[in-house]
Coordinates of C-alpha atoms and ligand atoms in Angstrom, one line a residue:
M131 CA -102.1 -2.1 -30.7
S132 CA -102.8 1.8 -29.9
S133 CA -105.3 2.7 -27.1
F134 CA -107.3 4.3 -29.7
D135 CA -110.2 2.9 -31.3
V136 CA -108.2 3.0 -34.9
P137 CA -106.6 0.0 -36.0
A138 CA -103.3 0.3 -36.1
T139 CA -103.2 -0.6 -39.8
G140 CA -105.7 2.1 -40.7
A141 CA -105.0 6.2 -40.9
L142 CA -106.0 8.4 -38.2
L143 CA -106.1 11.5 -40.6
S144 CA -105.7 11.4 -44.1
V145 CA -105.8 14.3 -46.4
R146 CA -106.6 13.9 -50.4
K147 CA -106.1 16.7 -52.7
L148 CA -106.3 19.0 -50.3
T149 CA -105.5 22.9 -51.9
K150 CA -105.6 26.4 -50.3
L151 CA -105.1 28.9 -52.5
F152 CA -104.1 33.1 -51.6
G153 CA -105.8 34.3 -54.4
S154 CA -104.4 32.8 -58.0
F155 CA -101.6 32.0 -55.7
A156 CA -101.8 28.1 -54.8
A157 CA -100.0 27.9 -51.3
C158 CA -100.9 24.1 -50.8
N159 CA -101.9 22.3 -54.3
G160 CA -103.5 19.0 -54.2
I161 CA -101.7 17.3 -51.1
D162 CA -102.2 14.0 -50.1
L163 CA -101.0 12.7 -46.5
E164 CA -101.8 10.0 -43.6
I165 CA -100.6 9.9 -40.5
R166 CA -100.9 6.4 -38.9
P167 CA -101.4 6.0 -35.4
G168 CA -98.4 5.7 -33.1
E169 CA -96.4 7.3 -35.1
I170 CA -93.7 10.3 -35.5
H171 CA -94.3 12.1 -39.0
A172 CA -92.1 14.5 -40.2
L173 CA -92.9 17.3 -42.6
L174 CA -90.4 18.6 -44.5
G175 CA -89.9 21.2 -47.1
E176 CA -87.5 24.4 -48.1
N177 CA -89.2 27.8 -46.6
G178 CA -92.6 28.5 -48.2
A179 CA -93.0 24.9 -49.4
G180 CA -96.5 25.2 -47.5
K181 CA -95.9 23.5 -44.3
S182 CA -97.4 26.1 -41.9
T183 CA -100.6 26.5 -44.6
L184 CA -101.0 22.5 -44.5
V185 CA -101.1 22.3 -40.5
K186 CA -103.4 25.2 -40.1
M187 CA -106.1 23.7 -42.4
L188 CA -105.9 20.6 -40.1
F189 CA -106.2 22.7 -37.2
G190 CA -108.8 24.5 -38.5
V191 CA -107.2 28.2 -38.6
L192 CA -107.2 28.2 -42.4
E193 CA -110.1 27.0 -44.3
P194 CA -109.1 24.8 -47.6
T195 CA -110.2 26.2 -51.1
E196 CA -110.4 22.8 -52.0
G197 CA -109.8 18.5 -51.3
E198 CA -111.2 16.4 -48.0
I199 CA -109.7 15.7 -44.7
A200 CA -110.7 12.4 -43.0
W201 CA -110.5 11.7 -39.4
Q202 CA -110.5 8.0 -38.3
G203 CA -112.1 7.4 -41.5
Q204 CA -114.7 9.8 -41.2
P205 CA -114.7 13.2 -43.4
V206 CA -115.1 16.2 -41.6
S207 CA -114.6 19.9 -42.0
I208 CA -112.5 21.4 -39.1
G209 CA -114.2 25.2 -38.6
S210 CA -111.9 26.4 -35.8
P211 CA -109.1 25.5 -33.7
G212 CA -111.8 24.4 -31.0
E213 CA -113.4 21.8 -33.3
A214 CA -109.7 20.4 -34.1
R215 CA -109.4 20.1 -30.1
K216 CA -112.9 18.5 -30.3
L217 CA -111.8 16.1 -32.8
G218 CA -108.3 14.9 -30.9
I219 CA -105.8 17.5 -32.7
G220 CA -103.4 19.5 -30.6
M221 CA -101.2 21.8 -32.1
V222 CA -97.9 23.9 -30.5
F223 CA -97.1 26.8 -32.7
Q224 CA -93.9 28.3 -33.8
H225 CA -94.7 31.5 -32.2
F226 CA -96.3 30.9 -28.6
S227 CA -99.1 32.8 -27.7
L228 CA -99.0 33.1 -23.7
F229 CA -99.8 35.7 -21.6
E230 CA -96.5 36.8 -19.7
A231 CA -98.1 38.5 -16.9
L232 CA -100.4 35.8 -16.0
T233 CA -99.4 32.4 -14.2
V234 CA -98.9 28.9 -15.8
A235 CA -102.4 27.7 -15.2
E236 CA -104.2 31.1 -15.8
N237 CA -102.5 30.8 -19.3
I238 CA -103.9 27.2 -19.6
A239 CA -107.2 28.1 -18.3
L240 CA -108.0 30.6 -21.5
S241 CA -107.9 27.9 -24.2
L242 CA -110.4 25.4 -22.0
D243 CA -113.7 25.6 -21.0
D244 CA -115.2 28.3 -19.0
S245 CA -116.7 25.7 -16.3
I246 CA -113.5 24.6 -15.1
P247 CA -111.8 25.9 -11.8
I248 CA -108.3 26.9 -12.1
G249 CA -107.2 24.3 -8.9
K250 CA -108.4 21.6 -11.2
I251 CA -106.8 23.0 -14.2
A252 CA -103.4 23.7 -11.8
E253 CA -103.8 19.9 -10.6
E254 CA -104.1 18.6 -14.1
A255 CA -101.4 20.3 -15.6
A256 CA -99.0 19.5 -12.8
S257 CA -100.0 15.6 -12.5
L258 CA -99.6 15.7 -16.8
S259 CA -96.1 17.7 -16.5
R260 CA -95.2 15.2 -14.1
A261 CA -96.5 12.0 -15.9
Y262 CA -94.7 13.4 -19.5
G263 CA -91.4 14.5 -18.0
L264 CA -92.1 18.2 -18.9
P265 CA -91.3 20.0 -15.3
L266 CA -93.5 23.0 -14.7
D267 CA -94.5 24.9 -11.8
P268 CA -98.6 25.7 -12.5
H269 CA -98.3 28.7 -10.0
A270 CA -95.5 30.2 -11.8
H271 CA -95.6 33.5 -14.2
V272 CA -94.8 33.3 -17.2
A273 CA -92.9 35.8 -17.2
D274 CA -90.3 34.4 -15.3
L275 CA -89.9 31.4 -17.4
S276 CA -87.2 30.4 -19.8
V277 CA -88.5 29.6 -23.5
G278 CA -88.2 26.4 -23.5
E279 CA -90.6 26.3 -20.2
R280 CA -93.0 28.1 -22.2
Q281 CA -92.9 25.6 -24.6
R282 CA -93.7 22.9 -22.1
I283 CA -96.8 25.4 -21.3
E284 CA -98.0 24.7 -24.7
I285 CA -97.4 21.4 -25.2
V286 CA -99.4 20.6 -21.7
R287 CA -101.9 22.8 -22.6
A288 CA -102.1 20.4 -26.0
L289 CA -101.8 17.5 -23.9
L290 CA -104.8 18.5 -21.5
Q291 CA -107.3 17.9 -24.0
N292 CA -106.1 14.3 -24.7
P293 CA -105.0 14.5 -28.6
K294 CA -105.0 11.5 -30.9
L295 CA -102.5 13.8 -32.7
I296 CA -100.1 17.0 -32.1
I297 CA -98.7 19.1 -34.4
L298 CA -95.5 20.3 -33.7
D299 CA -93.9 23.7 -35.9
E300 CA -90.5 23.9 -35.7
P301 CA -90.5 23.5 -31.8
T302 CA -86.7 22.9 -31.4
S303 CA -85.7 26.2 -32.9
V304 CA -85.7 28.1 -29.8
L305 CA -84.7 25.0 -27.6
T306 CA -81.2 24.1 -26.0
P307 CA -80.0 20.8 -26.9
Q308 CA -80.7 19.8 -23.6
E309 CA -84.5 21.0 -23.8
A310 CA -84.7 19.3 -26.9
D311 CA -83.3 15.9 -25.6
R312 CA -86.2 16.0 -22.9
M313 CA -88.7 17.0 -25.3
F314 CA -87.7 14.0 -27.9
E315 CA -88.2 12.0 -24.5
T316 CA -92.0 13.2 -24.3
L317 CA -92.6 12.6 -27.7
F318 CA -91.5 9.0 -27.5
R319 CA -93.7 8.3 -24.7
L320 CA -96.8 10.0 -26.8
R321 CA -95.8 7.8 -29.3
D322 CA -95.6 4.7 -27.2
E323 CA -99.4 5.8 -25.8
G324 CA -100.4 5.2 -29.5
R325 CA -100.7 9.1 -30.0
S326 CA -99.6 10.8 -33.4
V327 CA -97.4 13.3 -34.0
L328 CA -97.0 15.7 -37.1
Y329 CA -93.2 17.4 -36.5
I330 CA -92.5 20.4 -38.9
S331 CA -88.8 21.0 -38.4
H332 CA -85.6 22.3 -40.8
R333 CA -83.1 20.3 -38.0
L334 CA -82.3 17.0 -40.6
E335 CA -80.3 15.1 -38.2
E336 CA -83.2 15.3 -35.6
V337 CA -85.7 14.3 -38.1
Q338 CA -83.6 11.2 -38.6
R339 CA -83.4 10.6 -35.0
I340 CA -87.0 10.5 -33.9
C341 CA -89.3 10.3 -37.2
S342 CA -89.9 7.1 -38.8
R343 CA -91.6 8.5 -41.8
A344 CA -91.9 12.0 -43.7
T345 CA -93.5 13.5 -46.0
V346 CA -91.7 16.1 -48.1
L347 CA -93.2 19.6 -49.7
R348 CA -91.9 21.7 -52.4
H349 CA -94.0 24.6 -54.2
G350 CA -97.4 23.5 -52.5
K351 CA -96.9 19.6 -53.8
V352 CA -95.9 16.4 -52.1
T353 CA -92.6 15.8 -53.9
G354 CA -91.6 12.5 -51.8
A355 CA -92.0 10.3 -49.1
C356 CA -89.5 8.2 -47.1
D357 CA -88.2 6.8 -44.2
P358 CA -85.9 9.3 -42.7
R359 CA -83.8 6.9 -40.4
Q360 CA -82.5 5.7 -44.0
E361 CA -81.9 8.6 -45.8
T362 CA -78.6 11.3 -44.8
P363 CA -78.8 15.0 -44.2
G364 CA -77.6 15.4 -47.5
S365 CA -80.3 12.9 -49.4
L366 CA -83.2 14.9 -47.3
A367 CA -81.9 18.2 -48.3
R368 CA -81.8 17.5 -51.9
M369 CA -85.6 15.8 -51.8
M370 CA -86.5 19.0 -50.2
V371 CA -84.6 21.6 -52.5
G372 CA -84.3 19.6 -55.9
S373 CA -80.5 20.1 -56.0
D374 CA -77.0 19.8 -53.9
V375 CA -77.1 22.5 -51.3
A376 CA -73.9 24.4 -51.6
S377 CA -71.3 24.6 -49.4
V378 CA -70.2 28.1 -48.5
Q379 CA -67.1 29.2 -50.0
H380 CA -64.6 30.8 -47.7
E381 CA -61.7 31.9 -50.4
G382 CA -60.2 35.0 -50.0
L383 CA -61.6 35.5 -46.3
G384 CA -59.3 36.3 -43.6
K385 CA -57.7 39.4 -44.6
K386 CA -58.4 41.5 -41.8
G387 CA -58.1 45.1 -41.7
D388 CA -58.6 48.3 -39.7
I389 CA -60.9 48.0 -36.4
Q390 CA -64.6 49.1 -37.6
L391 CA -66.8 48.0 -34.5
E392 CA -65.4 48.3 -30.8
I393 CA -67.3 47.6 -27.3
A394 CA -64.7 49.2 -24.7
G395 CA -65.9 47.5 -21.6
L396 CA -69.2 47.9 -21.3
S397 CA -71.5 46.7 -18.3
V398 CA -75.3 47.6 -18.5
P399 CA -77.5 46.4 -15.8
A400 CA -80.3 44.2 -16.9
R401 CA -83.2 46.6 -17.7
T402 CA -86.2 44.1 -16.1
P403 CA -86.1 41.4 -13.4
F404 CA -86.0 38.9 -16.5
A405 CA -83.2 40.5 -18.5
M406 CA -79.6 39.5 -18.7
S407 CA -77.0 42.0 -17.2
L408 CA -73.9 42.7 -19.4
K409 CA -70.9 42.4 -17.6
N410 CA -67.4 44.1 -18.5
V411 CA -68.1 43.5 -22.3
S412 CA -65.3 43.9 -24.7
L413 CA -64.8 42.8 -28.4
R414 CA -63.2 44.5 -31.4
V415 CA -64.2 43.6 -35.3
R416 CA -61.9 44.3 -38.1
A417 CA -62.3 45.0 -41.8
G418 CA -63.1 41.2 -43.4
E419 CA -63.3 39.4 -40.0
I420 CA -66.7 37.6 -39.0
L421 CA -66.8 37.5 -35.5
A422 CA -69.3 34.8 -34.2
I423 CA -70.9 35.0 -30.8
A424 CA -71.9 31.6 -29.6
G425 CA -74.0 30.8 -26.6
V426 CA -77.1 29.4 -25.2
A427 CA -80.2 31.4 -25.4
G428 CA -80.9 33.7 -23.1
N429 CA -77.3 34.4 -21.8
G430 CA -77.3 38.2 -22.9
Q431 CA -77.0 37.9 -26.6
G432 CA -80.6 39.9 -27.1
E433 CA -79.1 42.7 -24.8
L434 CA -76.2 42.4 -26.5
F435 CA -77.5 43.3 -29.9
D436 CA -80.1 46.2 -28.7
I437 CA -77.1 47.9 -27.0
V438 CA -74.6 47.7 -30.4
S439 CA -77.3 48.4 -32.7
G440 CA -78.6 51.4 -30.9
E441 CA -82.0 50.4 -29.8
H442 CA -81.2 50.9 -26.4
T443 CA -78.4 53.6 -25.9
V444 CA -75.7 53.4 -23.3
P445 CA -74.8 56.3 -20.7
S446 CA -71.4 57.4 -22.5
D447 CA -70.3 57.5 -26.6
N448 CA -67.1 56.1 -25.3
L449 CA -68.0 52.5 -24.6
I450 CA -69.3 51.9 -28.5
F451 CA -67.5 52.8 -31.6
V452 CA -68.5 52.5 -35.2
R453 CA -66.0 53.3 -37.9
G454 CA -63.8 54.7 -35.0
Q455 CA -66.7 57.2 -34.0
A456 CA -68.0 57.2 -30.2
V457 CA -71.8 56.1 -30.8
G458 CA -72.9 54.8 -27.3
T459 CA -75.7 57.4 -26.7
K460 CA -76.3 57.8 -30.5
G461 CA -79.3 55.7 -31.9
I462 CA -79.8 53.2 -34.7
N463 CA -80.1 55.5 -37.4
A464 CA -77.0 57.7 -36.5
R465 CA -75.2 54.1 -36.4
R466 CA -76.8 53.1 -39.9
L467 CA -76.1 56.6 -41.1
L468 CA -72.2 55.8 -40.3
G469 CA -72.7 52.7 -42.4
A470 CA -73.6 50.1 -40.0
G471 CA -76.6 47.9 -40.9
F472 CA -78.2 45.3 -38.2
V473 CA -80.6 42.8 -38.5
P474 CA -82.4 41.6 -35.1
E475 CA -83.8 37.9 -34.5
E476 CA -87.2 39.0 -34.5
R477 CA -88.5 39.1 -37.5
H478 CA -92.4 40.1 -36.9
G479 CA -92.5 43.4 -35.0
H480 CA -89.3 43.9 -34.9
A481 CA -87.6 43.6 -38.1
A482 CA -90.5 44.1 -40.2
V483 CA -94.2 45.3 -39.7
S484 CA -96.4 42.1 -40.5
G485 CA -99.4 43.9 -42.0
L486 CA -97.2 46.1 -44.2
K487 CA -96.1 45.5 -48.2
L488 CA -92.3 44.6 -48.5
S489 CA -91.6 47.8 -50.2
D490 CA -92.8 50.0 -47.5
N491 CA -91.2 48.0 -45.2
L492 CA -87.9 48.8 -47.2
V493 CA -88.7 52.3 -47.0
L494 CA -89.4 52.0 -42.9
A495 CA -86.1 50.4 -42.3
R496 CA -84.1 52.7 -44.3
S497 CA -85.6 55.7 -45.6
K498 CA -83.3 57.5 -42.7
S499 CA -80.2 56.0 -43.4
D500 CA -80.8 56.2 -47.1
R501 CA -82.8 59.4 -47.8
R502 CA -81.0 59.7 -50.9
A503 CA -81.9 56.5 -52.3
F504 CA -85.4 56.7 -51.6
L505 CA -86.5 60.1 -50.9
G506 CA -86.9 63.0 -53.2
G507 CA -85.2 65.9 -52.8
G508 CA -87.1 69.4 -52.1
F509 CA -89.4 70.3 -48.8
L510 CA -92.1 67.6 -49.5
K511 CA -89.2 64.5 -49.7
V512 CA -91.5 62.6 -51.4
I513 CA -90.8 58.9 -51.6
R514 CA -89.2 57.7 -54.8
R515 CA -91.8 54.6 -55.4
G516 CA -90.2 53.6 -58.8
A517 CA -86.3 53.4 -56.7
V518 CA -88.2 51.6 -54.0
K519 CA -90.0 48.8 -56.2
Q520 CA -86.8 48.5 -58.1
A521 CA -84.5 48.0 -54.8
T522 CA -87.6 45.3 -53.3
K523 CA -87.1 43.5 -57.0
R524 CA -83.6 43.7 -56.4
I525 CA -83.2 42.6 -52.8
S526 CA -86.0 39.5 -53.4
E527 CA -84.0 38.2 -56.9
A528 CA -80.2 38.5 -54.7
M529 CA -82.0 36.8 -51.8
D530 CA -83.9 34.0 -53.9
V531 CA -87.4 35.4 -52.0
R532 CA -90.5 32.8 -53.1
K533 CA -93.6 34.9 -52.5
S534 CA -96.8 35.1 -53.7
G535 CA -96.8 38.4 -55.9
E536 CA -94.6 41.2 -56.7
D537 CA -94.8 43.2 -53.3
P538 CA -96.9 40.9 -50.7
T539 CA -97.5 42.1 -47.2
A540 CA -94.5 40.9 -44.8
G541 CA -96.9 38.4 -43.0
S542 CA -97.8 36.8 -46.1
L543 CA -94.3 35.5 -46.3
S544 CA -93.1 32.4 -45.0
G545 CA -91.1 32.4 -42.3
G546 CA -87.6 31.9 -44.2
N547 CA -88.8 33.9 -47.1
L548 CA -89.2 36.9 -44.7
Q549 CA -85.8 36.1 -43.1
K550 CA -84.1 36.4 -46.3
F551 CA -85.4 39.5 -47.4
I552 CA -84.5 41.3 -44.0
V553 CA -80.9 40.1 -44.4
G554 CA -81.0 41.3 -48.1
R555 CA -82.6 44.4 -47.2
E556 CA -79.8 45.3 -44.8
L557 CA -77.0 43.8 -47.5
D558 CA -78.6 45.4 -50.0
R559 CA -76.9 48.6 -48.5
Q560 CA -73.3 47.3 -48.7
P561 CA -72.8 48.2 -44.9
T562 CA -68.9 48.5 -43.7
V563 CA -70.3 47.0 -40.6
L564 CA -73.1 44.3 -40.2
V565 CA -74.5 43.1 -37.1
V566 CA -76.9 40.1 -37.1
N567 CA -78.7 38.0 -34.5
Q568 CA -79.3 34.6 -35.7
P569 CA -79.3 34.8 -39.0
T570 CA -80.9 31.8 -40.3
W571 CA -83.3 30.9 -37.8
G572 CA -86.1 28.7 -38.9
V573 CA -84.6 28.9 -42.7
D574 CA -84.3 25.8 -44.5
A575 CA -80.8 24.4 -45.7
G576 CA -80.8 26.1 -49.3
A577 CA -81.4 29.3 -47.6
A578 CA -79.3 28.9 -44.6
S579 CA -76.5 28.3 -46.9
H580 CA -77.1 31.3 -49.3
I581 CA -77.5 33.6 -46.3
R582 CA -74.1 32.3 -44.7
Q583 CA -72.7 33.0 -48.3
A584 CA -73.5 36.4 -48.3
L585 CA -71.9 37.3 -44.8
V586 CA -68.8 35.7 -46.0
D587 CA -69.0 37.4 -49.5
L588 CA -69.4 40.7 -47.6
A589 CA -66.9 40.3 -45.2
R590 CA -64.6 39.2 -48.4
N591 CA -65.7 42.4 -49.7
G592 CA -64.0 44.1 -46.4
S593 CA -66.8 44.4 -44.6
A594 CA -66.7 43.9 -40.8
V595 CA -69.6 41.4 -39.4
L596 CA -70.3 40.2 -36.1
V597 CA -72.9 37.2 -36.2
I598 CA -74.6 36.1 -32.7
S599 CA -76.0 32.5 -33.3
Q600 CA -77.0 29.9 -31.0
D601 CA -76.2 27.4 -34.1
L602 CA -72.5 25.9 -33.3
D603 CA -72.3 24.5 -37.4
E604 CA -73.4 27.9 -38.5
I605 CA -70.7 29.7 -36.3
F606 CA -68.0 27.2 -37.6
E607 CA -69.3 27.4 -41.3
V608 CA -68.9 31.5 -41.4
A609 CA -66.7 32.6 -38.6
T610 CA -63.0 34.0 -38.8
D611 CA -62.9 34.2 -35.1
I612 CA -65.4 32.8 -32.0
A613 CA -66.2 34.5 -28.5
V614 CA -68.7 32.8 -26.1
I615 CA -71.4 34.6 -24.2
S616 CA -72.6 32.9 -20.6
E617 CA -74.4 34.8 -18.1
G618 CA -73.9 38.1 -19.7
R619 CA -70.0 38.1 -20.2
L620 CA -68.3 37.7 -23.5
S621 CA -65.3 35.5 -23.4
Q622 CA -62.2 36.7 -25.3
A623 CA -62.2 35.7 -29.4
Y624 CA -59.9 33.2 -30.9
P625 CA -59.1 32.4 -34.3
A626 CA -62.2 29.7 -35.5
G627 CA -59.5 27.2 -36.4
E628 CA -58.4 27.2 -32.4
L629 CA -61.6 26.3 -30.9
T630 CA -63.7 23.0 -30.6
R631 CA -66.9 22.1 -29.8
E632 CA -65.3 20.6 -26.6
K633 CA -63.9 24.0 -25.9
I634 CA -66.7 26.1 -26.8
G635 CA -68.8 23.9 -24.1
L636 CA -66.8 24.7 -21.7
L637 CA -67.0 28.6 -22.3
M638 CA -70.6 28.3 -22.4
G639 CA -70.3 26.9 -18.8
G640 CA -68.2 30.0 -17.7
L641 CA -64.7 28.8 -18.1
H642 CA -63.9 32.4 -19.1
E643 CA -65.1 33.9 -16.0
S644 CA -61.4 33.1 -14.8
K645 CA -59.8 35.6 -17.1
T646 CA -59.4 39.1 -16.6
H647 CA -61.9 40.8 -18.7
S648 CA -59.8 44.4 -18.7
E649 CA -57.7 43.3 -21.2
P650 CA -58.2 44.0 -25.0
M651 CA -60.6 41.1 -26.9
H652 CA -58.2 40.9 -29.5
A653 CA -54.7 40.6 -29.7
H654 CA -53.9 41.4 -33.5
Ligands
LIG264 N1 -102.2 34.9 -45.9 C1 -100.9 34.8 -46.8 N2 -101.2 35.6 -48.1 C2 -100.6 34.7 -49.1 N3 -99.5 34.3 -49.8 C3 -99.6 33.6 -48.1 C4 -100.6 33.6 -47.0 N4 -99.6 32.5 -46.2 C5 -99.0 32.2 -46.6 N5 -98.8 32.7 -48.1 C6 -97.5 31.9 -49.1 O1 -97.8 30.8 -49.1 C7 -96.7 30.1 -49.1 C8 -96.4 29.0 -48.2 O2 -96.5 29.5 -47.1 P1 -95.9 28.3 -45.3 O3 -95.9 29.4 -44.5 O4 -97.1 27.4 -45.9 O5 -94.5 27.7 -46.0 P2 -93.9 27.0 -45.3 O6 -93.4 25.9 -45.9 O7 -94.2 26.9 -43.9 O8 -92.1 27.9 -44.6 P3 -91.3 28.1 -43.6 O9 -90.8 26.9 -43.7 O10 -90.3 29.4 -44.1 O11 -92.1 28.3 -42.4 C9 -95.7 31.1 -49.1 O12 -95.0 31.5 -50.8 C10 -96.1 32.2 -48.3 O13 -95.9 33.3 -49.0

């Protein structure tokens, strides 16, 4: 029996006919859901299915258009996150909301009652983090902490309110496998105490491992419920997508041509105390090749992307070459003009401006590198609206972007659909060189397969593709060659068929440090 005043047979939370309309578009359409005490309940669904919209209604961030929410058998209206917390609902969002300059305890204090002294908050946070196996120093500054540690702050912050239900939106997408295992231990402990967890994830293996019930959404409606332990990742994916997920086709991949992208012995000091320095990094990517860089987050992937894309330039041209041109001191647009395309990891703010329409985001990203396509001639360089509209439509269709209108704002798209649009925006230019950082982060199984196939097709048609990814399954699905980044050092590249997971694991641990880094990375 749980320690809460709900009989084990009754629902802690039940939702009837819950609906959320954005204009005439139903993001959630008559949803019924029951969460029992002491269960880890998965909420599954493809990108844009309505999962985030549903949990935002449960946490008082969005107001339902119709329907009812009952908490411990009583109808409730949850007007704000504060009201949700008072009821006993805690939430850990997909994107953290922490202030880097403040300490852990100061960040936690921001969401609590003003009257609680900071010393008491620090004490309670430390004791909770010990009790739940979430090591955390309340006096550490957030800026000094890893992504995993930052997430622990969010979890401890939610636990301080003694929640009966804790909602987690894609909590493991940013974690290393070890950090994820530790978080699962915490969730098991919460469950054993009689608390409930509503768990959103696209990682079906982990859903099978930790959840005892799952509700599946598609197009804003419940399409199924199951015990995920009785299913396979394939059958779960089928319930979500409505059909089998296609596997990536590789025929014709592997014919390599000239070197299209090269980094030659590049060392870059860390730009901030919390960034990683790059140490004598060399790589070459040929036409028709997909070089994937594996590694645990925080080992220099972001820094590497920034210098390859020209977001940060380097002191000499001769350290980076795009299609044979020395571009080290040149910015992103000069590199794009040479036929390169770039997809950064962070989609909100970096790859897309949330408040702008998709078409305006397209103009923003491509007006300098694709002037002729989008800008009229003459002095005024007027934007050719028709061409932009057509391209927005073409990209949305090619990438199967599900959205609530023809040209909505980027911020209104679900995470995975925005990612499909951003990748499609670059693919639409048919770049000779494409560099992508975490191409399928937060993307459902069907959409991930779509994006991966598009990368393979690009290489098959003769482009050079550099993929930076933490996801080993993804790497093995797309790569012709694999290198590993660890502590800002890049290993040599190996043909994908010659590497096993174990070998990659060893390289992640820094085995390559014993190798000479001045030798060329590819011996073709
Ligand atoms: N503020 C908004 N205005 C208009 N449409 C919106 C808004 N918020 C969400 N939507 C639409 O509602 C649908 C559901 O989005 P939601 O974010 O709930 O999906 P999701 O299942 O969480 O997807 P993902 O797995 O990609 O995060 C999407 O089609 C999205 O475009």
